[in-house]
Amino acid sequence: MKLLDPIVAWRDDISQIRRDIHAHPELAFEEFRTADVVAAKLEEWGIEIHRGLGGTGVVGIIRGDRPGERAVGLRADMDALPMQEANTFAHASKHAGKMHACGHDGHTAMLLAAARYLAQHRDFAGTVYVIFQPAEEGGGGAKRMIDDGLFTRFPMEAVFGMHNWPGMAPGQFGVTAGPIMASSNEFSIVVKGKGTHAGMPNLGIDPVMAAVQLAQSLQTIITRNRNPLDAAVLSITQIHAGSADNVVPNHAELRGTVRTFTLEVLDLIERRMEEISRHTCAAMDCEVEFTFQRNYPPTINHPEEAAFCADVMRDIVGDDKVNDHVQPTMGAEDFAFMLQELPGCYVWIGNGVGDHRAAGHGLGPCMLHNGSYDFNDDLLALGGTYWVQLALKRLAKP
């Protein structure tokens, strides 16, 4: 493994930053303290900063000593999740109901390590933009930064992202060309009937039976309308109806999520959901209110950039530690918005299975969005090295 010696030497310093951020988690668009920490460190290392994009975003500008017009962007997310931490070690969350359970503290720290190195080793041509983004966890902070002029104020030829991945061994990387994470979408279907006494259902219009029929019928989109080779998920996760055993309610509601790897499949599912909802409810004499909300598009890596990232990884950890056809996940990621604007690639870095956790960790597994999760500080030097080598090799690439 070819790690950059200065970043290895800074491990304790970067780990301290990471653990400080972990202990003070902030939710989407509330990352004021985290942004202050990031900005202070960048300025301490002589890096020009710009603040306020997406609300709490921070962009650092690292210019090489040699002239060059090319530029590349490296992105890390900063926000935490609205959940309770089960860990009790020294750097556990100090704020009830808030936790860095997805490793954004580690992502921020790895990019800070890379920024510090690049600031001290500017023998390159061009510019590296380090992008610290708010509100990945459902807030669409990437889109907000773009709307605030991220790519117009800081023009770059490509942008790259990275996420830790529990279950993948430390020292390993995963990447694939094309879709690596799914689109994230929510739906609500309100079936409107006419309430009545449950012993006299003929006097009303039962929305519960219509909702039951609808829940079954929606799955035919996946089994009969979708090409079986196109991955997609339609999950009804909530059904709400009624408040008493002897009352037929006025309405029933179904809620859930849809995940796809392409917008074409997403268009199909949304269209068929609306049609089936409308016709099924009409057949049962009910009215319907159908709402479909598209949150994040699929995260689709550009093939050339994916191959380039895999080569950078191999140079650092060796061919046997790089899976360049990693299986995509139905999880979602708002870095997708950035990949819709520019060429780029999103990769995974192995976080292990939890053996790294200090005494005082919770009883659950070290999985993303779990109360017992903790980022593996052994990744800090590797992630920082990857960022540096990616930026330098991209800027030097013909």
Coordinates of C-alpha atoms in Angstrom, one line a residue:
M1 CA 0.0 0.0 0.0
K2 CA 1.5 3.3 -1.1
L3 CA 0.4 5.9 1.3
L4 CA 1.7 9.5 1.4
D5 CA 4.1 9.8 4.3
P6 CA 2.9 13.3 5.5
I7 CA -0.7 12.2 5.6
V8 CA 0.3 9.1 7.6
A9 CA 2.2 11.3 10.0
W10 CA -0.9 13.5 10.5
R11 CA -3.2 10.5 11.4
D12 CA -3.6 11.5 15.1
D13 CA -4.4 15.2 14.1
I14 CA -6.9 14.2 11.5
S15 CA -8.4 11.6 13.7
Q16 CA -8.9 14.2 16.4
I17 CA -10.7 16.4 13.9
R18 CA -12.9 13.5 12.8
R19 CA -13.8 12.6 16.4
D20 CA -14.6 16.1 17.3
I21 CA -17.0 16.4 14.4
H22 CA -18.5 13.0 15.4
A23 CA -19.1 14.2 18.9
H24 CA -20.9 17.4 17.6
P25 CA -23.2 16.1 14.9
E26 CA -25.4 18.6 13.0
L27 CA -28.4 17.9 10.8
A28 CA -29.0 19.0 7.2
F29 CA -28.4 22.7 6.7
E30 CA -27.5 23.1 10.3
E31 CA -23.8 22.3 9.9
F32 CA -22.7 25.7 11.3
R33 CA -20.1 24.4 13.7
T34 CA -18.8 21.8 11.3
A35 CA -18.4 24.4 8.6
D36 CA -16.6 26.6 11.0
V37 CA -14.2 23.7 11.9
V38 CA -13.6 23.0 8.2
A39 CA -13.1 26.7 7.3
A40 CA -10.7 27.3 10.2
K41 CA -8.5 24.4 9.2
L42 CA -8.4 25.3 5.5
E43 CA -7.4 28.9 6.4
E44 CA -4.8 27.6 8.9
W45 CA -3.2 25.7 6.0
G46 CA -3.3 28.8 3.7
I47 CA -6.2 27.7 1.5
E48 CA -8.6 30.3 0.1
I49 CA -12.2 29.6 1.2
H50 CA -15.7 30.5 0.1
R51 CA -18.7 29.9 2.3
G52 CA -22.4 29.9 2.1
L53 CA -23.1 27.8 -1.0
G54 CA -26.1 25.6 -0.2
G55 CA -26.4 27.5 3.1
T56 CA -23.5 26.0 5.1
G57 CA -21.3 24.7 2.3
V58 CA -17.5 25.4 2.2
V59 CA -15.3 25.4 -0.9
G60 CA -11.6 25.6 -0.7
I61 CA -9.4 26.6 -3.6
I62 CA -5.9 25.1 -3.9
R63 CA -3.9 26.5 -6.8
G64 CA -0.8 24.8 -8.1
D65 CA 2.5 26.7 -8.3
R66 CA 2.7 26.0 -12.0
P67 CA 0.2 27.8 -14.4
G68 CA -2.7 25.8 -15.7
E69 CA -6.3 26.3 -16.6
R70 CA -7.5 22.9 -15.7
A71 CA -9.5 22.2 -12.5
V72 CA -11.0 19.3 -10.6
G73 CA -13.4 19.0 -7.7
L74 CA -13.3 16.7 -4.7
R75 CA -16.5 16.5 -2.6
A76 CA -17.3 15.4 0.9
D77 CA -20.5 15.6 2.8
M78 CA -20.8 17.0 6.4
D79 CA -24.3 16.4 7.8
A80 CA -25.4 13.8 10.4
L81 CA -28.6 11.8 10.9
P82 CA -31.6 12.4 13.2
M83 CA -31.1 9.3 15.2
Q84 CA -29.9 8.3 18.7
E85 CA -26.3 7.0 19.1
A86 CA -25.9 3.7 21.0
N87 CA -22.2 4.2 21.5
T88 CA -20.8 5.5 24.8
F89 CA -17.1 5.9 23.9
A90 CA -15.4 9.3 24.5
H91 CA -16.3 10.8 21.1
A92 CA -19.9 9.7 21.0
S93 CA -22.5 12.2 20.1
K94 CA -23.1 15.0 22.7
H95 CA -26.5 15.8 21.2
A96 CA -29.4 13.6 21.8
G97 CA -31.2 12.4 18.7
K98 CA -28.3 13.4 16.4
M99 CA -25.5 11.1 15.2
H100 CA -22.9 10.7 12.5
A101 CA -24.1 7.2 11.6
C102 CA -23.1 7.4 7.9
G103 CA -19.5 8.4 8.3
H104 CA -19.7 11.9 6.9
D105 CA -17.4 12.9 9.8
G106 CA -14.8 10.6 8.2
H107 CA -15.5 11.8 4.7
T108 CA -14.9 15.4 5.8
A109 CA -11.7 14.4 7.7
M110 CA -10.3 12.5 4.7
L111 CA -10.8 15.5 2.4
L112 CA -9.2 17.8 5.0
A113 CA -6.2 15.5 5.0
A114 CA -5.9 15.8 1.3
A115 CA -6.4 19.5 1.3
R116 CA -3.6 19.9 3.9
Y117 CA -1.2 17.9 1.7
L118 CA -2.1 19.7 -1.5
A119 CA -1.7 23.1 0.2
Q120 CA 1.9 22.1 1.3
H121 CA 2.8 20.4 -2.0
R122 CA 1.7 22.7 -4.8
D123 CA 4.1 21.5 -7.5
F124 CA 1.2 20.9 -9.9
A125 CA -0.5 22.9 -12.7
G126 CA -4.1 23.8 -12.3
T127 CA -6.6 24.0 -9.4
V128 CA -8.1 21.6 -7.0
Y129 CA -11.5 22.6 -5.5
V130 CA -12.3 20.8 -2.2
I131 CA -16.1 20.9 -1.7
F132 CA -17.6 20.4 1.7
Q133 CA -21.3 19.9 1.1
P134 CA -24.2 20.1 3.6
A135 CA -27.4 18.1 3.7
E136 CA -26.8 14.9 1.8
E137 CA -29.2 13.0 4.1
G138 CA -32.4 13.9 2.4
G139 CA -31.8 17.6 2.1
G140 CA -30.4 17.6 -1.4
G141 CA -27.5 19.8 -0.4
A142 CA -25.6 19.0 -3.7
K143 CA -28.5 20.5 -5.7
R144 CA -28.6 23.5 -3.5
M145 CA -24.8 24.1 -4.0
I146 CA -25.2 23.7 -7.7
D147 CA -28.2 26.1 -7.8
D148 CA -26.0 28.6 -5.8
G149 CA -23.4 28.6 -8.6
L150 CA -20.9 25.9 -7.5
F151 CA -19.9 25.0 -11.1
T152 CA -20.2 28.5 -12.5
R153 CA -18.2 30.2 -9.8
F154 CA -15.7 27.4 -9.6
P155 CA -15.5 25.9 -13.1
M156 CA -14.0 22.4 -13.1
E157 CA -13.7 19.7 -15.7
A158 CA -14.8 16.8 -13.4
V159 CA -16.0 16.1 -9.9
F160 CA -15.5 13.1 -7.7
G161 CA -17.0 11.7 -4.5
M162 CA -16.3 8.9 -2.0
H163 CA -18.3 7.0 0.7
N164 CA -17.1 4.5 3.3
W165 CA -18.6 1.1 2.9
P166 CA -19.1 -1.3 5.9
G167 CA -18.6 -4.9 5.1
M168 CA -15.9 -4.1 2.6
A169 CA -12.5 -4.8 4.2
P170 CA -10.2 -1.8 5.0
G171 CA -7.7 -1.2 2.3
Q172 CA -10.2 -2.2 -0.4
F173 CA -12.0 0.0 -2.9
G174 CA -15.2 -0.5 -5.0
V175 CA -16.3 1.3 -8.2
T176 CA -18.3 0.5 -11.3
A177 CA -19.1 2.3 -14.5
G178 CA -22.7 3.3 -14.9
P179 CA -25.2 3.2 -12.0
I180 CA -23.7 2.6 -8.6
M181 CA -26.6 3.9 -6.4
A182 CA -30.3 4.2 -7.1
S183 CA -32.8 7.0 -7.5
S184 CA -34.7 7.8 -4.3
N185 CA -38.4 8.6 -4.6
E186 CA -41.4 8.8 -2.3
F187 CA -45.1 8.4 -2.9
S188 CA -48.4 8.9 -1.1
I189 CA -51.7 7.6 -2.3
V190 CA -54.8 8.8 -0.4
V191 CA -57.9 6.7 -1.2
K192 CA -61.1 8.7 -0.4
G193 CA -64.3 6.8 0.4
K194 CA -67.4 7.5 2.6
G195 CA -67.3 6.5 6.2
T196 CA -70.1 4.4 7.7
H197 CA -70.9 1.9 10.5
A198 CA -68.9 -1.2 9.9
G199 CA -72.0 -3.3 10.4
M200 CA -73.7 -1.5 7.5
P201 CA -70.9 -1.2 4.9
N202 CA -73.4 -1.0 2.1
L203 CA -74.3 2.5 3.3
G204 CA -70.7 3.8 2.7
I205 CA -67.8 3.5 0.3
D206 CA -65.0 1.5 1.8
P207 CA -61.5 3.0 1.1
V208 CA -59.7 0.2 3.0
M209 CA -60.7 -2.5 0.6
A210 CA -59.7 -0.2 -2.3
A211 CA -56.3 0.4 -0.6
V212 CA -55.8 -3.4 -0.2
Q213 CA -56.7 -4.0 -3.8
L214 CA -54.4 -1.2 -4.9
A215 CA -51.4 -2.5 -2.8
Q216 CA -51.6 -5.8 -4.6
S217 CA -52.1 -4.3 -8.0
L218 CA -49.1 -1.9 -7.8
Q219 CA -46.7 -4.8 -7.6
T220 CA -47.8 -5.9 -11.1
I221 CA -45.8 -2.9 -12.4
I222 CA -42.6 -4.6 -11.2
T223 CA -43.6 -8.1 -12.3
R224 CA -45.5 -7.3 -15.6
N225 CA -44.6 -3.8 -16.9
R226 CA -40.9 -3.5 -16.1
N227 CA -38.3 -5.3 -18.1
P228 CA -37.0 -8.0 -15.8
L229 CA -33.5 -7.0 -16.6
D230 CA -34.0 -3.5 -15.3
A231 CA -33.5 -3.3 -11.5
A232 CA -36.3 -1.6 -9.6
V233 CA -38.0 -1.6 -6.2
L234 CA -41.5 -0.5 -5.3
S235 CA -42.0 -0.8 -1.6
I236 CA -45.2 0.1 0.2
T237 CA -43.9 0.8 3.7
Q238 CA -47.0 2.4 5.4
I239 CA -50.8 1.9 5.3
H240 CA -52.9 4.1 7.5
A241 CA -56.6 3.8 7.9
G242 CA -59.3 4.0 10.5
S243 CA -59.4 4.5 14.3
A244 CA -62.1 2.1 15.5
D245 CA -63.1 -1.5 15.0
N246 CA -66.7 -0.7 14.1
V247 CA -66.1 2.2 11.8
V248 CA -65.4 2.2 8.0
P249 CA -63.2 5.3 7.7
N250 CA -63.5 8.1 5.2
H251 CA -60.0 7.5 3.8
A252 CA -56.9 5.3 3.7
E253 CA -53.4 6.2 2.8
L254 CA -50.5 4.2 1.3
R255 CA -46.9 5.5 1.4
G256 CA -43.6 4.1 0.3
T257 CA -40.6 4.4 -1.9
V258 CA -39.5 3.6 -5.4
R259 CA -35.9 3.0 -6.4
T260 CA -34.4 2.6 -9.9
F261 CA -31.1 2.8 -11.7
T262 CA -32.4 4.7 -14.7
L263 CA -34.8 7.6 -15.3
E264 CA -36.6 5.7 -18.0
V265 CA -37.7 2.9 -15.6
L266 CA -38.6 5.6 -13.1
D267 CA -40.8 7.3 -15.7
L268 CA -42.5 4.0 -16.4
I269 CA -43.2 3.2 -12.7
E270 CA -44.5 6.7 -11.9
R271 CA -46.9 6.7 -14.9
R272 CA -48.2 3.2 -14.2
M273 CA -48.7 3.9 -10.5
E274 CA -50.8 6.9 -11.3
E275 CA -52.9 5.0 -13.9
I276 CA -53.4 1.9 -11.7
S277 CA -54.3 4.1 -8.7
R278 CA -56.8 6.1 -10.6
H279 CA -58.6 3.2 -12.3
T280 CA -58.5 0.8 -9.3
C281 CA -60.1 3.4 -7.1
A282 CA -62.6 4.4 -9.7
A283 CA -63.7 0.8 -10.1
M284 CA -64.4 0.7 -6.4
D285 CA -66.3 4.0 -6.4
C286 CA -63.5 5.9 -4.6
E287 CA -61.6 9.0 -5.4
V288 CA -57.8 9.1 -5.2
E289 CA -55.1 11.7 -4.5
F290 CA -51.8 10.5 -6.0
T291 CA -48.5 12.2 -5.1
F292 CA -45.1 11.1 -6.4
Q293 CA -42.0 13.0 -5.2
R294 CA -38.6 12.5 -6.9
N295 CA -35.8 13.2 -4.4
Y296 CA -32.5 12.0 -5.8
P297 CA -31.8 10.7 -9.3
P298 CA -29.7 7.6 -9.8
T299 CA -25.9 8.0 -9.2
I300 CA -24.4 7.2 -12.5
N301 CA -20.6 7.1 -12.9
H302 CA -19.1 8.2 -16.2
P303 CA -17.2 5.2 -17.7
E304 CA -14.0 7.0 -18.5
E305 CA -13.8 8.6 -15.0
A306 CA -14.7 5.2 -13.4
A307 CA -11.8 3.5 -15.2
F308 CA -9.5 6.4 -14.2
C309 CA -10.5 6.1 -10.5
A310 CA -9.9 2.4 -10.6
D311 CA -6.4 2.9 -12.0
V312 CA -5.6 5.5 -9.2
M313 CA -6.8 2.9 -6.7
R314 CA -4.7 0.1 -8.1
D315 CA -1.6 2.3 -8.0
I316 CA -2.2 2.8 -4.2
V317 CA -3.4 -0.6 -3.0
G318 CA -2.8 -3.1 -5.8
D319 CA -5.1 -4.7 -8.3
D320 CA -6.4 -7.4 -5.9
K321 CA -7.8 -4.7 -3.5
V322 CA -9.9 -3.0 -6.2
N323 CA -13.3 -4.3 -7.3
D324 CA -14.1 -2.3 -10.5
H325 CA -17.4 -4.1 -11.1
V326 CA -18.8 -3.7 -7.6
Q327 CA -22.5 -4.5 -7.2
P328 CA -24.6 -1.3 -7.1
T329 CA -26.9 -0.7 -4.2
M330 CA -30.5 0.5 -4.0
G331 CA -29.4 3.2 -1.5
A332 CA -29.4 6.7 -2.8
E333 CA -26.9 9.6 -2.8
D334 CA -27.3 13.3 -3.8
F335 CA -23.9 13.4 -5.5
A336 CA -26.0 12.2 -8.4
F337 CA -26.9 15.8 -9.0
M338 CA -23.3 16.7 -9.5
L339 CA -22.8 13.8 -11.9
Q340 CA -25.7 15.1 -14.0
E341 CA -23.8 18.3 -14.4
L342 CA -20.2 17.1 -15.0
P343 CA -18.2 14.0 -15.7
G344 CA -17.1 12.2 -12.6
C345 CA -17.2 9.2 -10.4
Y346 CA -18.4 8.0 -7.0
V347 CA -16.4 5.3 -5.2
W348 CA -16.6 3.2 -2.1
I349 CA -13.8 2.7 0.4
G350 CA -14.0 -0.3 2.8
N351 CA -14.8 0.5 6.4
G352 CA -14.6 -3.1 7.7
V353 CA -17.0 -5.0 10.0
G354 CA -16.6 -3.0 13.2
D355 CA -13.5 -4.5 14.7
H356 CA -11.9 -1.0 14.8
R357 CA -14.5 0.3 17.3
A358 CA -13.3 1.3 20.7
A359 CA -14.7 0.0 24.0
G360 CA -18.1 1.5 24.6
H361 CA -19.6 0.8 21.2
G362 CA -23.2 -0.3 21.0
L363 CA -24.3 -3.9 20.6
G364 CA -25.5 -3.5 17.1
P365 CA -23.5 -4.0 13.9
C366 CA -21.2 -1.3 12.4
M367 CA -23.5 -0.6 9.5
L368 CA -24.6 2.6 7.9
H369 CA -27.5 4.3 9.7
N370 CA -27.1 2.1 12.7
G371 CA -26.8 3.4 16.3
S372 CA -23.6 1.4 16.8
Y373 CA -21.8 2.6 13.7
D374 CA -18.4 4.4 13.9
F375 CA -16.1 5.5 11.1
N376 CA -12.8 3.6 10.9
D377 CA -9.9 6.0 11.5
D378 CA -7.5 3.6 9.8
L379 CA -9.0 4.8 6.5
L380 CA -8.0 8.4 7.0
A381 CA -4.5 8.1 5.5
L382 CA -5.8 5.9 2.7
G383 CA -8.7 8.1 1.8
G384 CA -6.5 11.2 1.9
T385 CA -3.9 9.6 -0.3
Y386 CA -6.5 8.6 -2.8
W387 CA -7.9 12.1 -3.0
V388 CA -4.4 13.6 -3.6
Q389 CA -3.3 11.1 -6.2
L390 CA -6.7 11.4 -8.0
A391 CA -6.4 15.1 -8.2
L392 CA -2.8 15.2 -9.3
K393 CA -3.1 12.5 -11.9
R394 CA -6.3 14.0 -13.3
L395 CA -4.7 17.4 -13.7
A396 CA -1.6 15.8 -15.3
K397 CA -3.7 13.6 -17.6
P398 CA -3.3 14.6 -21.3

